[in-house]
């Protein structure tokens, strides 16, 4: 049941609107056609009431021009003209306008009623949007703008208050085309909301679709940071829209996918030619952000969250468990025997990583799966961990880290004194000191771990471990240990090249031993093609990111040409994998020969070498790209693949 205080406040609001002179006169004029309920809001260009259309028995929102404005013929005509322009728009993400009319000096239009909240209200109540939710809502707004622009209509007032979020469906709906204008029209004075206006709109220049894209970029900035790009008085904000580049969302400090930051930055470009060409392109770019967020399969999700790590309390537990036997060994055999204990710990770590790699291989996953899983997990963690920092935990982590450094220094000094000290120097007091230092180190590490886990999971460290040389090395050893053991093809979201490679490996391992010996190079060629395709795909993504930040027309042309070439190479590489899978299937069906498969192997190897030669030939261009992207663009294909044996 609704609390009495809420009911009382709602009743007061309804009674207040129903005693408003405009409400009473409008209701009298529309009696029998619309039944007004209450006021929903008001602004400089109209008042909106919730009403029910009698004939169709549906809720509508009625926007009426205030009497003082309706008395001006020019304002009255402009209101009607803009309402009729908006009524031409029919799109799932645009509020429909049902009627535009004048009744007894009341100028109004009736539109669909959205039961929900505005984007501004959503951010005010819940804080900045998560990247995935925000990208979805903004893509829907971009779709709506693309439809309006195709009809020759510019909204001119895109802002968080004019983006409604429906409760039932969660979809974004663009509202209030009340100041919309035709494409190519010039602003009649400064019309719009200062915090979200494009530079050309501020200057009263000619408007086109890209003016709305600037406002959409400013709205996106607000959605992800809870503040507009520029703040201050209206005059200060307007001048900054003209003269200052918009700050990057990355500077706010919230975790945000780099690609999404670049999309928003491009929309906020001062020059229209530097913005996306149209709203369709913005929707496409935001769609790429969403496409990166695929759900991890259960096996990989468990691995990145739990099975891949011994950090936190697990590490402390291991050290505590190792403490007693190491202390006993040191007491019996001498202080140097502790080194033997550390060797055993390292060996246990090696067994741990190889055992995990063996299990993942058995489930049908490869090293590239693990890399992608950690990347996806990091993005999700950044969204989930967008909490305010906890100063006490941060201080505890700093104190614990400093204590560990001091204890390490004291331990090293004691160990050196034992090593170079005179005979008989080692006494019970020295052992007691070492024991105290060891216990203090454990407590300091426990404090550091507690502070670290209280702030965020240490996924970044384990991503670096498993995605780097250690992870690749463990999978390489595990692959040799497994030999020709069959692979389970787990249900998972994976790239086409990985699925084809796994399927082909499974087919190869099920061939007779003598056939496998004749085609012994198949696994290496499959791995080389799969890795090459994966890196080409990553290269394409990085080129997309670079394209977002490139302003020069020549640079854009070079990047687009490189994108097309990379796309063709990717298609050819995946096609080679597909042909090899079909050849292996034909071998199983006894409709192909070993010589035919060998020919396919030669062709696949030559294709890979051709890709490598192209990458070497364009290395100079890549260096330019890397300079523009601060060293984060276009890593070449795995050099190890160039050393694959020539297929006989």
mmCIF file of C-alpha atoms in Angstrom, residues 57 81 93 177 179 184 190 246-247 250 276 292 310 318 332 372 375 381 398 409 414 533 569 634:
data_model
loop_
_atom_site.group_PDB
_atom_site.id
_atom_site.type_symbol
_atom_site.label_atom_id
_atom_site.label_comp_id
_atom_site.label_asym_id
_atom_site.label_seq_id
_atom_site.Cartn_x
_atom_site.Cartn_y
_atom_site.Cartn_z
ATOM 1 C CA UNK A 57 -9.864 5.567 -24.075
ATOM 2 C CA UNK A 81 4.193 24.564 -37.905
ATOM 3 C CA UNK A 93 11.822 5.715 -30.478
ATOM 4 C CA UNK A 177 10.418 18.186 -31.145
ATOM 5 C CA UNK A 179 11.639 23.614 -31.477
ATOM 6 C CA UNK A 184 19.495 23.818 -43.495
ATOM 7 C CA UNK A 190 19.934 31.266 -29.535
ATOM 8 C CA UNK A 246 35.290 19.209 -24.992
ATOM 9 C CA UNK A 247 37.082 17.401 -22.141
ATOM 10 C CA UNK A 250 38.513 9.467 -19.621
ATOM 11 C CA UNK A 276 30.271 11.276 -37.685
ATOM 12 C CA UNK A 292 32.119 -6.376 -27.613
ATOM 13 C CA UNK A 310 45.490 -18.047 -5.856
ATOM 14 C CA UNK A 318 49.475 -21.068 0.971
ATOM 15 C CA UNK A 332 67.032 -28.957 11.256
ATOM 16 C CA UNK A 372 39.355 -12.620 -24.550
ATOM 17 C CA UNK A 375 39.328 -8.646 -21.337
ATOM 18 C CA UNK A 381 34.307 -5.450 -13.332
ATOM 19 C CA UNK A 398 49.511 1.967 1.504
ATOM 20 C CA UNK A 409 64.694 -4.804 3.908
ATOM 21 C CA UNK A 414 69.495 -10.144 8.670
ATOM 22 C CA UNK A 533 43.017 -14.567 -38.165
ATOM 23 C CA UNK A 569 42.946 -10.928 -45.526
ATOM 24 C CA UNK A 634 48.344 -2.508 -34.927
#
